[in-house]
Amino acid sequence: MASRLKRSESPDADLWPILEAAARYDDGAAARSHLDAGRPIYYGEKDTPPGLVVKEYPDGRRELVRFDHMGEHRVRDAA
């Protein structure tokens, strides 16, 4: 997706609508490509607890993880 960001006081304010639009119209091709290449993907669902993301492995296994300045931390298996 090619878009130009408008100049504003906060460049981040212009970036969020672009990211949200890209997420809404995602067809899953990039995620499938990562899984097919043997790499995990990260995403959130409506019931994902705040501050956590789902990490899905190519074999279908899923975990809830969180990130901080020290890196990624496994919290528990995802249902």
Coordinates of C-alpha atoms in Angstrom, one line a residue, residues 2 9 11 17 21 24 27 30 33-36 40-41 50-51 59 61 63 65 67 70 73-74 78:
A2 CA 1.6 3.3 -1.1
E9 CA 2.8 18.0 14.8
P11 CA 3.8 12.0 12.5
P17 CA -5.2 5.4 10.1
A21 CA -6.9 0.4 7.1
R24 CA -9.0 -4.2 8.0
D27 CA -6.4 -11.0 3.1
A30 CA 1.4 -12.4 4.2
S33 CA 3.5 -16.9 3.5
H34 CA 5.3 -16.6 6.9
L35 CA 3.7 -19.8 8.2
D36 CA 4.5 -21.6 5.0
P40 CA 5.5 -17.8 13.4
I41 CA 3.0 -15.0 13.1
P50 CA -4.8 -6.4 27.0
G51 CA -1.0 -6.2 26.7
D59 CA 2.3 -26.4 13.2
R61 CA 0.3 -24.3 18.1
E63 CA 0.7 -19.1 22.7
V65 CA 3.1 -13.6 24.6
F67 CA 6.7 -7.8 24.9
M70 CA 13.8 -7.2 27.5
H73 CA 7.9 -13.4 27.1
R74 CA 5.6 -16.5 26.8
A78 CA -3.6 -19.9 23.9

